[in-house]
Each structure stands twice: as structure tokens, then as C-alpha cells.
Amino acid sequence: MNTSPVIGIDVGGTTVKGVVADRDGLIIAEVRRPTPSPDPTGALVVDAVAEVVAALDADPTAPVGVVVPGIVDEMHGKAVYSANLGWSDVPLARMLSERLGRRVGFGHDVRAGALAEARWGAASGASGIIAFVPIGTGIAAAFLIDGRPVVGGGWAGEIGQVRLSTGPHAGARVEEIASATGIARRAGLADARVVAERVASGDPALRIVWDETIEVLADVLAGLTANLAPETIVLGGGVALAGDTLTSPLAAALDARLGPLRRPDLRTAMLGDRAAALGAALIATGSSGSSSSASGPNASDSR
Amino acid sequence: MNTSPVIGIDVGGTTVKGVVADRDGLIIAEVRRPTPSPDPTGALVVDAVAEVVAALDADPTAPVGVVVPGIVDEMHGKAVYSANLGWSDVPLARMLSERLGRRVGFGHDVRAGALAEARWGAASGASGIIAFVPIGTGIAAAFLIDGRPVVGGGWAGEIGQVRLSTGPHAGARVEEIASATGIARRAGLADARVVAERVASGDPALRIVWDETIEVLADVLAGLTANLAPETIVLGGGVALAGDTLTSPLAAALDARLGPLRRPDLRTAMLGDRAAALGAALIATGSSGSSSSASGPNASDSR
């Protein structure tokens, strides 16, 4: 079994995070650079990735995996859409392989985070379907079935985009209310973490903001559970750092909605903001169930 | 290629439907018997299936597939739970194989219906993930990814069981409001089909009942679409017989909820109440991506 290090790179909305990891997920080196954004052609991001790879100073034959946000079609190696980066059908997998002069694994940040949490993090050893739900600047989900991500042409798991039809926030999209950004905005504070801290210490006005957040998240997770029946849901992103302040009322609200259905095990993520880069490293090794730019059309990709 | 006939049997809540079909899904013979219910041990249902097989008078070497309702774990050949039939962890696959003296394919009625609609019905030729959503006495869903059903230990697709948290029917389960049974009850009529007909001809009071149904269904399908991103949703069950009266407002309500997300193609089912029996025939041939009692644990089953 190959145990040599692997490079994983996560192109985030604001930061490009690069890691060199061993095959046990231990991080040997790490580099961060600002993301050039917007970058409609992808050329600046490709430059930034090349610079991060150089700065990581790893074995030049080390496999490289790169993951990006937005709508990503692994099967065709394309960044289909990203509002932040201004992408529309950019063939990033090919561009990265050409620039780096080697095979580059290519994938989606949330699905990569799910792979890493399943291999080395909160869902390590979990059986059944696994859901990873980062609640940060936005809200999304990724699902692993038999270890393989559900892709749906890049559109699967976009649970933050649905408009609420009823309740106090009817008309708003889920992530406008329940993301870290949405929580902070509704609380009139700079950071959702401060909201969670004040809720934990009994602030009654912020309790209302928090309770409404819980209600929206519980509706979303109840639908997710009814559809896919995950045995484990890993909550990630900045909001999951609230720990019990989040999971305890959320588990109760979910329980109230699930009637006779099987309850998922709610956990908080363990790999923090390195999950996607570690998942990129998994994709680089081809051991992820995800595709790489070199593999071409592959029936497994839409799982 | 084997073209000999196959037996498919759908154990419904009220009727056991048996068909002999050829490998193109054409029905050669059909038999129906009342379902013995409740039947906590499964023994009476096994008798009824054996009687239907005998009455179908097919080649005694024809493969047999049997599908049942409720929570079904194909991987372990078990009827995990059915409120109607009174089942709890009944090893039906083994019981059926022993009784019929041959290998019996075993599966779930809704997932079988999805397989049949994908092979021979409304989703024939469709690409991407396919969702089948029967709206009848209850509401459920089945998902095919690369042609294989998502199982989730038997719990995937139980979208009718979730409790609504907001709106005019907060506290009710989805299927209490939006199933054929729920629609008829709320309208004070015997049959949801009559409700749909009167709505189509302009009855204002029933329009309200119908509109509320559409709102609930649109919420459910928006969540389903955000999670799994199906390219095609096939609506089945008695309520789908309303055709345009259902799909036209439902597509509009779904559109309003999906924001930037990709829209699924909404279609109505083509195989009527024979979809599950035809799907059972597909399972019998082992060409379905589903499991059979003889195959034992199989990593593909939870897809």
C-alpha cells in the first residue's frame, strides 16, 4: 500500500488552503493564500493553486487533489457555477492538470469535506448513509452512500437555496436565515459565534433569533432524513462550533418532526476548516469514490 | 439473452397483484387476491402469494419477485415494519423462498415501482437521478441513482411521515394532508379523484383544499430536489391521475421555491397500479440493481 504524502487544496470563497497529508490524514504541511475573486475564466485561481503547490514544497510526484465551491460537475471536470468566483462552465480540471503538469483529482468542497469527515473525522466508522451539513457563510449538504458522494450533476445537496413557503421568514432562502451570515445579520452582530455564546448564557432576545434558526434547520434536516435516511448527520461550518447549544435543541426539534421515522445520529464535525482540503487529498489518491479529471465519464459519478 | 416470462407479485395493503410479464414488460397474465391483513407472522401472506403464483399458471421454473409495503430491508430480506400488515422484522424473503421452493427476488413496493417506471414507464430513457413519488393512500418516494434504488436500511423516501412545523396544517404529517386519503377527508368527499374533477371545473371551496395540497407537496418536492437533484420526478398514485390539475400548479409552486436550483422534469406515472408488480418482475430477473433473497449482503443494496 502506498503511504507517500498527498497534496489537497481547497479553493474557498476567501482563502485557498493547501495541505500535505499522509495517508492517515495527518497534516505534514499547510499553506494559505487569498483567493483571487472574482475570476470568471479560472486563470487566476489556477495560478493561485500552482503557487500554493509550490509553497507546500512536497515531492513533485505527489498526487494533487483540488476542490472548489459552487456547482461542480466532477464527471466532466467542470466548475458549473459559482456566484462568488463568477464561474460558469469553467473546465477547471483540465486547466489545473495542464498547469501543474500532472494528473489532478478534482471535486467539490462540500463533498470532499464529507469524504474526510467519514474517513478521519466525526463519521469515521459510521455505517449506513452519511450526511455532512456545513452551516457557515452558506448551507449545503453532501451525502455518502457506500462511501460514494451523491452528485446529481453537481446540484445535489443545495439545501440552503430553497425558499421558505411558510413561517416567520416565508420568502427567504434557508441560508439567508440559518447560515452563520444569516444568524449574525438577524441578531445585529458581527459573528454567529457571539450569538451562540450569548444564547448559551441566557440572552432572551438572541434566544428568539436562535430558536427560529433551530426551527428552520430542523425542517431542512427532517426533509433530508425522510429522503435519504442517513444514520449519521455531521454538522459542520462555523455554526456547529456552538456544540450543544446547537445540537441539543436541534435534536429535539428534529425528533418532533420525524414521527415514526428512524432518528439519525447528530454529530458535530471534527476536522474544522481543513475538512475540504483533506477530502481533496483523498480525491487525489483516487480512494474516495469520487472522480478525478483523468478518469473521464464514469457511471459511479452520479452516486 | 433470456426472454422467458417472469412472475412479479405486489403485496399491497388490500390486494395481492400478480403478473406474468415478458422481458419487455408486457403483461401476459394477471391475478388479484385480497391481502390477508393483519398478518403479524407473514404466514398468511406467504400462503396468498403461493396461491397467486399457482393461479398465474406460469412455467414452474419462471423467476419470481415479490414486493411488499412499509419499511423493507432488501439486504437482509426482511419486512422491517408495516402498520397495515402488523409486521415487525419478518424474514419474508426466506419464508417465500422456502414455500415456493425456488429463489425469490424480494423488494419494496415503491422502489419496485420506480424501477418499472424507469425501465418501461414515464422515466424510460431519462438520464440522471430519478425520483418516483406515489401519492395514494400514503405518500412516499423512491430514488434511483445510476439505476439503483437508495435504500437507507429501508427508511429512505418516507417523505409522507414528516410533521409540518408551520402553515395552516402545522402538526399534521405530510400524508395526512396531501395524500389521496388526506385530500378526500379534508374535502368531505369519498375520493380525491372527485375533488380533482371539481377543482378542474371551478369549485371555489375545493380549490382551497387543492391549493393547500399543492403547497404541501411543493414544499416536499423542493426539499427532495435540493437534496437529490433528480432530473426527473415521476408522480404516481391516485392523485397523479389528476394530470394537469396537479402538475401545472405544482410545477409553478416548485419553481417559486427552487431559487437558482435546477428544475426537475415533472411527469405523471404510466404504469398505474401495476408498476410495483412489474418492478417485482424486474427484481426477479436480477436486472434491477436491487437485491434478491439469494444474493446475501451486497454493498449495492444501500444505494
XYZ file of C-alpha atoms in Angstrom:
606
model
C 0.000 0.000 0.000
C 1.237 3.430 -0.980
C 1.897 5.584 2.079
C 3.592 8.587 0.474
C 2.215 12.091 1.101
C -0.582 13.665 -0.918
C -1.471 17.287 -1.655
C -5.009 18.528 -1.055
C -6.163 22.021 -1.980
C -9.451 23.689 -1.074
C -10.288 26.790 -3.100
C -12.597 28.651 -0.718
C -14.535 31.853 -1.268
C -11.839 33.883 0.502
C -8.867 31.547 1.102
C -7.035 28.857 -0.856
C -5.994 26.251 1.716
C -3.335 23.725 0.796
C -2.173 20.757 2.859
C 0.313 17.964 2.507
C -1.135 14.967 4.309
C -0.065 11.409 4.849
C -2.370 8.502 4.062
C -3.720 8.585 7.615
C -4.920 12.161 7.218
C -2.166 13.684 9.341
C -1.217 17.131 8.096
C 2.513 17.466 7.396
C 2.487 20.977 5.910
C -0.048 23.708 5.346
C -0.179 26.900 3.253
C -2.906 29.525 2.857
C -3.299 32.274 0.253
C -6.113 34.717 -0.511
C -8.477 33.546 -3.248
C -8.346 35.799 -6.315
C -12.019 36.614 -6.733
C -13.947 37.150 -8.897
C -12.121 35.164 -11.566
C -14.576 34.329 -14.386
C -12.058 32.444 -16.544
C -10.497 30.498 -13.660
C -6.987 31.546 -14.777
C -6.167 33.417 -11.551
C -7.349 30.544 -9.385
C -5.197 28.132 -11.389
C -2.219 30.466 -10.743
C -3.037 30.601 -7.028
C -3.281 26.809 -6.825
C 0.097 26.457 -8.605
C 1.618 28.917 -6.146
C 0.212 27.003 -3.162
C 1.539 23.718 -4.573
C 4.993 25.279 -4.985
C 4.910 26.754 -1.463
C 3.957 23.379 0.028
C 7.328 22.144 -1.262
C 6.247 18.492 -1.439
C 7.614 15.647 -3.546
C 6.938 16.811 -7.139
C 5.366 13.425 -7.903
C 2.866 13.691 -5.028
C -0.735 13.292 -6.199
C -2.745 16.543 -6.126
C -6.449 16.992 -5.451
C -8.242 20.334 -5.824
C -11.787 21.081 -4.682
C -13.855 24.163 -5.416
C -17.154 25.632 -4.247
C -20.449 26.166 -6.035
C -21.980 23.756 -8.525
C -19.303 21.268 -9.552
C -19.633 18.510 -12.120
C -16.841 16.055 -11.294
C -17.789 13.782 -14.151
C -16.934 16.427 -16.723
C -14.295 18.206 -14.623
C -16.201 21.454 -14.648
C -16.935 24.294 -12.256
C -20.524 24.713 -13.450
C -21.387 27.770 -11.388
C -20.119 29.884 -8.524
C -21.647 33.239 -7.666
C -18.600 34.265 -5.573
C -15.989 33.331 -8.144
C -18.036 34.300 -11.190
C -17.655 30.862 -12.805
C -19.891 29.431 -15.461
C -18.870 26.084 -17.001
C -15.122 26.549 -16.484
C -13.161 23.340 -17.386
C -11.015 23.652 -14.274
C -9.899 20.023 -14.037
C -8.216 20.172 -17.440
C -6.755 23.658 -16.772
C -5.270 22.506 -13.456
C -3.807 19.311 -14.927
C -2.204 21.275 -17.776
C -0.799 23.927 -15.476
C 0.593 21.534 -12.871
C 1.849 19.086 -15.485
C 0.330 16.109 -13.731
C -2.915 14.318 -13.107
C -5.107 16.387 -10.769
C -8.035 14.972 -8.824
C -10.929 17.401 -8.992
C -14.004 17.747 -6.841
C -16.458 19.756 -4.803
C -15.612 21.303 -1.439
C -18.645 20.031 0.484
C -18.489 16.502 -0.939
C -14.754 16.483 -0.177
C -15.451 17.574 3.394
C -17.913 14.694 3.711
C -15.296 12.219 2.481
C -12.748 13.486 5.007
C -15.173 13.520 7.958
C -16.222 9.973 7.018
C -12.630 8.736 6.761
C -10.898 10.576 9.574
C -13.444 12.736 11.381
C -16.824 12.687 13.104
C -18.303 9.914 10.935
C -15.277 7.627 10.986
C -16.559 4.099 11.458
C -20.191 5.103 10.907
C -22.361 2.699 8.920
C -25.199 3.483 6.546
C -25.706 6.680 4.606
C -23.743 9.670 5.939
C -24.798 13.305 5.548
C -22.381 16.209 6.030
C -24.072 19.577 6.528
C -21.766 22.588 6.793
C -23.531 25.644 8.209
C -21.192 28.542 7.536
C -21.462 31.519 5.204
C -23.946 29.319 3.353
C -25.651 25.979 3.968
C -25.196 22.852 1.897
C -25.140 19.102 2.319
C -23.259 16.152 0.903
C -24.359 12.527 1.072
C -22.221 9.421 1.016
C -23.868 6.150 0.006
C -21.498 3.197 0.363
C -18.767 5.831 0.675
C -19.561 7.500 -2.643
C -20.898 11.050 -2.898
C -24.288 11.713 -4.458
C -23.553 14.256 -7.198
C -26.705 14.794 -9.255
C -24.840 16.663 -11.974
C -23.387 18.926 -9.280
C -26.756 20.033 -7.910
C -27.285 17.532 -5.089
C -27.247 18.881 -1.528
C -28.020 22.535 -2.286
C -30.375 22.659 0.689
C -29.546 26.261 1.555
C -31.114 27.602 -1.639
C -34.734 26.593 -1.071
C -37.217 29.379 -0.348
C -39.279 29.000 2.811
C -43.004 28.990 1.993
C -44.479 29.480 5.446
C -43.482 30.656 8.919
C -41.987 33.963 10.072
C -39.390 34.011 7.274
C -41.585 32.974 4.332
C -39.989 34.079 1.077
C -36.405 33.945 2.338
C -33.960 31.253 1.296
C -32.922 28.795 4.027
C -29.351 30.079 4.185
C -30.477 33.702 4.432
C -31.980 32.751 7.803
C -29.988 29.871 9.231
C -26.407 30.264 7.963
C -23.743 31.920 10.136
C -24.196 35.017 7.995
C -27.973 34.926 8.341
C -27.852 34.414 12.104
C -25.396 37.280 12.612
C -27.400 39.625 10.390
C -30.684 38.849 12.142
C -29.007 39.311 15.541
C -27.365 42.576 14.508
C -23.956 41.176 15.476
C -20.791 40.589 13.517
C -20.448 36.885 14.176
C -22.805 33.953 14.721
C -20.384 32.588 17.301
C -21.089 35.564 19.543
C -24.802 34.916 19.095
C -24.357 31.297 20.194
C -22.292 32.341 23.223
C -24.866 34.884 24.379
C -27.692 32.393 23.830
C -25.805 29.866 25.947
C -25.530 32.438 28.715
C -29.242 33.274 28.592
C -29.786 36.351 26.404
C -33.587 36.331 25.800
C -33.664 38.456 22.617
C -30.987 36.376 20.946
C -32.784 33.232 22.108
C -35.594 34.147 19.695
C -33.149 34.505 16.809
C -31.581 31.190 17.762
C -34.899 29.360 18.181
C -36.040 30.484 14.739
C -32.742 29.229 13.353
C -33.291 25.854 15.002
C -36.816 25.614 13.570
C -35.596 26.255 10.018
C -32.669 23.843 10.359
C -34.937 21.172 11.852
C -37.325 21.442 8.893
C -34.413 21.065 6.491
C -32.891 18.110 8.359
C -36.280 16.416 8.704
C -36.736 16.554 4.923
C -33.173 15.349 4.409
C -33.754 12.454 6.813
C -37.069 11.457 5.252
C -35.495 11.422 1.798
C -32.159 9.746 2.422
C -32.411 8.144 5.858
C -28.810 8.847 6.885
C -27.707 7.017 10.014
C -25.307 9.866 10.771
C -25.553 13.613 10.158
C -22.328 15.563 10.706
C -22.970 19.268 11.274
C -20.060 21.453 10.226
C -19.169 25.059 9.471
C -18.883 27.887 11.966
C -22.354 27.370 13.443
C -21.521 23.788 14.503
C -18.844 25.240 16.801
C -21.770 26.164 19.071
C -21.809 22.466 20.030
C -24.580 21.566 22.448
C -26.204 24.982 22.097
C -26.960 23.879 18.539
C -27.289 20.101 18.684
C -29.410 19.752 21.802
C -32.417 21.878 20.697
C -31.927 20.772 17.087
C -32.157 17.077 18.015
C -35.359 17.810 19.977
C -36.913 19.804 17.116
C -35.934 17.091 14.644
C -37.411 14.432 16.898
C -40.733 16.307 16.969
C -40.871 16.268 13.158
C -39.806 12.705 12.400
C -42.872 10.860 13.693
C -42.258 7.125 13.246
C -39.045 7.578 11.244
C -35.608 6.388 12.300
C -33.570 9.104 14.027
C -30.148 9.957 12.661
C -27.179 10.351 14.965
C -26.405 14.120 15.065
C -22.713 14.882 15.463
C -20.501 17.929 15.067
C -17.600 17.952 12.624
C -14.073 17.196 13.836
C -11.829 18.441 11.026
C -12.758 22.134 11.154
C -11.893 24.214 8.117
C -9.374 21.628 6.912
C -12.038 19.042 6.046
C -12.317 20.034 2.389
C -8.522 20.147 1.849
C -8.185 16.719 3.467
C -11.023 15.482 1.258
C -9.145 16.872 -1.749
C -6.173 14.759 -0.663
C -8.457 11.705 -0.583
C -9.706 12.522 -4.073
C -6.079 12.835 -5.223
C -5.390 9.260 -4.162
C -8.441 8.002 -6.019
C -9.585 6.231 -2.868
C -12.564 8.453 -2.312
C -15.284 7.091 -4.560
C -15.149 10.499 -6.232
C -13.831 11.044 -9.716
C -10.713 12.748 -10.944
C -10.019 14.655 -14.102
C -8.130 11.718 -15.529
C -10.885 9.195 -15.137
C -13.342 10.518 -17.704
C -17.049 9.687 -17.727
C -17.747 7.115 -15.090
C -21.065 5.669 -14.071
C -20.166 5.996 -10.421
C -20.003 9.766 -10.531
C -23.643 10.474 -10.130
C -23.928 8.393 -6.996
C -30.402 -13.105 -23.748
C -33.098 -14.808 -21.719
C -36.547 -13.782 -22.937
C -38.718 -16.218 -20.983
C -41.549 -14.880 -18.807
C -41.143 -13.710 -15.234
C -43.561 -13.551 -12.298
C -43.932 -10.308 -10.342
C -46.085 -10.026 -7.223
C -47.034 -6.862 -5.354
C -48.410 -7.429 -1.857
C -50.500 -4.294 -1.355
C -52.381 -3.145 1.709
C -55.660 -4.517 0.325
C -54.789 -6.569 -2.784
C -52.086 -9.035 -3.810
C -51.446 -8.360 -7.515
C -49.594 -10.965 -9.543
C -48.452 -10.672 -13.141
C -46.615 -12.803 -15.623
C -44.610 -10.447 -17.819
C -42.183 -10.880 -20.659
C -38.776 -9.239 -20.612
C -40.191 -6.154 -22.343
C -42.663 -5.548 -19.520
C -45.691 -6.762 -21.460
C -48.217 -8.413 -19.167
C -49.155 -11.934 -20.292
C -51.348 -12.899 -17.344
C -52.679 -11.229 -14.217
C -54.284 -12.427 -10.980
C -55.553 -10.477 -7.956
C -56.483 -11.725 -4.492
C -57.392 -9.907 -1.261
C -54.463 -9.357 1.101
C -54.891 -11.272 4.384
C -54.393 -8.474 6.868
C -53.257 -8.066 9.582
C -50.804 -10.953 9.428
C -48.086 -10.399 12.057
C -46.151 -13.610 11.292
C -46.339 -13.225 7.499
C -47.619 -16.807 7.155
C -50.961 -15.844 5.597
C -49.286 -13.508 3.097
C -46.879 -16.291 2.105
C -49.924 -18.543 1.531
C -51.635 -15.846 -0.553
C -48.500 -15.336 -2.667
C -48.232 -19.102 -3.252
C -51.897 -19.189 -4.312
C -51.372 -16.268 -6.735
C -48.305 -17.975 -8.203
C -50.332 -21.166 -8.729
C -53.237 -19.250 -10.283
C -50.896 -17.477 -12.711
C -50.141 -20.937 -14.122
C -46.733 -19.963 -15.487
C -43.700 -22.117 -16.252
C -42.742 -23.573 -12.832
C -39.138 -22.507 -13.429
C -40.087 -18.836 -14.047
C -38.231 -16.442 -11.740
C -40.433 -14.883 -9.043
C -40.147 -11.440 -7.486
C -42.268 -10.315 -4.532
C -42.501 -6.756 -3.213
C -44.158 -5.594 -0.021
C -45.080 -2.251 1.575
C -43.772 -0.494 4.674
C -40.149 -0.449 5.781
C -38.293 -3.127 3.836
C -34.669 -4.121 4.226
C -33.781 -5.871 0.973
C -30.249 -6.532 2.128
C -31.416 -8.785 4.933
C -34.613 -9.948 3.209
C -36.810 -8.519 5.930
C -40.136 -6.737 6.213
C -38.956 -4.418 8.975
C -42.278 -2.726 9.675
C -45.756 -2.327 8.260
C -48.568 -0.767 10.250
C -51.233 -2.225 7.926
C -49.906 -5.758 7.926
C -48.681 -5.756 11.510
C -45.147 -6.783 10.542
C -42.068 -6.289 12.647
C -38.812 -7.818 11.362
C -40.440 -10.684 9.473
C -37.866 -12.673 7.391
C -40.196 -12.783 4.397
C -37.584 -13.407 1.713
C -36.508 -16.667 3.312
C -40.125 -17.697 4.070
C -41.173 -17.081 0.457
C -38.186 -18.954 -0.993
C -38.860 -21.932 1.266
C -42.565 -22.007 0.479
C -42.191 -21.615 -3.286
C -39.219 -23.966 -3.449
C -37.184 -21.592 -5.565
C -35.136 -18.439 -5.424
C -37.417 -15.426 -4.825
C -36.399 -11.841 -5.534
C -37.573 -9.636 -2.688
C -38.077 -5.901 -2.501
C -40.094 -2.829 -1.612
C -43.232 -1.788 -3.463
C -42.293 1.871 -4.022
C -38.707 1.125 -5.071
C -40.049 -1.576 -7.385
C -42.490 0.916 -8.894
C -39.585 3.281 -9.507
C -37.623 0.545 -11.277
C -40.580 -0.268 -13.531
C -41.380 3.375 -14.365
C -37.693 3.910 -15.172
C -37.484 0.833 -17.388
C -40.851 0.831 -19.145
C -42.827 3.846 -17.980
C -42.714 7.617 -17.554
C -38.965 7.799 -16.889
C -37.895 5.412 -19.631
C -34.826 6.920 -21.289
C -34.429 9.607 -18.601
C -30.887 10.435 -17.505
C -29.633 11.480 -14.090
C -31.240 10.678 -10.779
C -34.894 9.614 -10.999
C -37.462 10.116 -8.230
C -40.751 8.223 -8.128
C -43.359 9.758 -5.809
C -46.613 7.825 -5.433
C -49.375 9.943 -3.895
C -52.104 7.483 -2.969
C -53.406 6.297 0.395
C -49.999 7.456 1.653
C -47.056 9.383 0.214
C -43.574 8.012 -0.304
C -40.658 8.366 -2.680
C -38.016 6.155 -4.230
C -34.792 7.329 -5.799
C -32.730 5.664 -8.485
C -29.069 6.645 -8.799
C -27.417 5.015 -11.791
C -30.475 2.770 -11.883
C -30.055 1.524 -8.312
C -32.541 2.336 -5.561
C -31.450 4.288 -2.494
C -32.468 2.049 0.415
C -31.076 3.540 3.630
C -31.808 0.405 5.630
C -35.394 0.563 4.329
C -36.085 4.074 5.614
C -35.216 6.179 2.562
C -38.055 8.024 0.837
C -40.530 8.092 3.735
C -41.442 11.680 2.890
C -45.080 11.300 3.886
C -44.245 10.786 7.558
C -42.703 14.181 8.350
C -44.706 16.522 10.567
C -45.355 20.008 9.183
C -43.957 22.666 11.525
C -45.642 25.780 10.133
C -48.539 26.784 7.925
C -52.264 26.004 8.216
C -51.650 22.312 8.923
C -48.786 22.569 11.410
C -48.567 19.419 13.496
C -50.019 17.100 10.843
C -47.932 14.611 8.900
C -47.476 15.348 5.198
C -49.574 12.390 4.075
C -52.425 13.302 6.446
C -52.854 16.452 4.322
C -51.655 15.704 0.812
C -52.342 12.001 0.170
C -55.480 10.895 -1.679
C -56.916 9.944 1.715
C -56.000 13.304 3.228
C -57.412 15.288 0.321
C -60.714 13.387 0.363
C -61.066 13.742 4.120
C -60.382 17.489 4.069
C -62.834 17.920 1.182
C -65.506 15.838 2.907
C -65.725 13.573 -0.157
C -65.152 9.870 -0.657
C -62.454 10.135 -3.297
C -59.638 12.528 -4.158
C -60.389 11.977 -7.827
C -63.770 13.664 -7.396
C -62.022 16.565 -5.676
C -59.646 16.967 -8.626
C -62.524 16.852 -11.124
C -64.497 19.512 -9.269
C -61.400 21.695 -8.903
C -60.817 21.392 -12.657
C -64.389 22.558 -13.275
C -64.043 25.550 -10.958
C -65.389 24.675 -7.488
C -64.064 27.507 -5.267
C -64.287 25.723 -1.884
C -62.458 22.670 -3.156
C -59.915 24.958 -4.822
C -58.759 25.950 -1.323
C -58.331 22.292 -0.313
C -56.436 21.653 -3.544
C -54.223 24.736 -3.251
C -53.197 23.763 0.276
C -52.379 20.294 -1.045
C -50.204 21.809 -3.761
C -48.366 23.986 -1.211
C -47.522 20.996 0.979
C -46.465 18.849 -1.974
C -44.332 21.684 -3.378
C -42.505 22.054 -0.056
C -41.813 18.320 -0.008
C -40.660 18.201 -3.635
C -38.496 21.311 -3.179
C -36.678 19.618 -0.304
C -36.384 16.406 -2.299
C -34.966 18.343 -5.273
C -32.488 20.301 -3.148
C -31.217 17.101 -1.559
C -31.011 14.733 -4.501
C -31.273 16.903 -7.609
C -33.307 14.422 -9.651
C -33.581 15.290 -13.328
C -36.962 13.562 -13.444
C -39.732 13.247 -10.859
C -42.480 10.770 -11.705
C -45.683 11.444 -9.767
C -47.784 8.330 -9.244
C -50.655 7.008 -7.182
C -54.284 8.000 -7.470
C -53.649 11.753 -7.094
C -51.394 11.804 -10.178
C -54.425 10.753 -12.247
C -55.492 14.411 -11.888
C -52.877 15.138 -14.566
C -52.539 18.821 -15.392
C -54.786 19.832 -12.499
C -51.951 18.559 -10.308
C -48.777 19.090 -12.312
C -49.409 22.578 -13.623
C -49.863 24.391 -10.255
C -47.332 22.061 -8.626
C -44.632 22.937 -11.178
C -45.316 26.634 -10.585
C -45.190 26.295 -6.790
C -41.999 24.244 -7.042
C -40.472 26.842 -9.338
C -41.171 29.569 -6.757
C -39.282 27.590 -4.106
C -36.245 26.456 -6.058
C -34.498 29.825 -6.495
C -31.316 29.233 -8.508
C -31.605 25.429 -8.433
C -32.036 23.202 -11.453
C -35.676 22.302 -12.125
C -36.649 18.639 -12.365
C -38.880 17.405 -15.155
C -42.266 16.626 -13.529
C -44.089 13.716 -15.162
C -47.051 11.515 -14.278
C -46.665 7.757 -13.976
C -47.561 5.490 -16.911
C -47.857 2.020 -15.384
C -50.731 2.681 -12.987
C -51.263 0.191 -10.187
C -49.187 -2.468 -11.997
C -45.912 -0.578 -11.543
C -44.889 -2.404 -8.362
C -45.751 -5.864 -9.748
C -43.751 -5.100 -12.899
C -40.906 -3.880 -10.717
C -41.116 -7.148 -8.787
C -40.672 -8.946 -12.118
C -37.550 -6.847 -12.757
C -36.208 -7.753 -9.323
C -36.898 -11.431 -10.104
C -34.623 -11.252 -13.137
C -31.848 -9.641 -11.112
C -31.577 -6.881 -13.706
C -32.886 -4.181 -11.436
C -29.940 -3.094 -9.346
C -31.990 -4.303 -6.391
C -31.158 -7.337 -4.335
C -32.800 -10.700 -4.028
C -33.052 -13.080 -1.130
C -30.450 -15.338 -2.668
C -27.801 -12.690 -3.083
C -26.990 -12.072 0.564
C -25.340 -8.928 1.879
C -24.301 -6.758 -1.006
C -22.708 -3.339 -0.883
C -25.008 -2.114 -3.616
C -28.137 -2.503 -1.529
C -27.943 0.716 0.362
C -27.659 2.827 -2.749
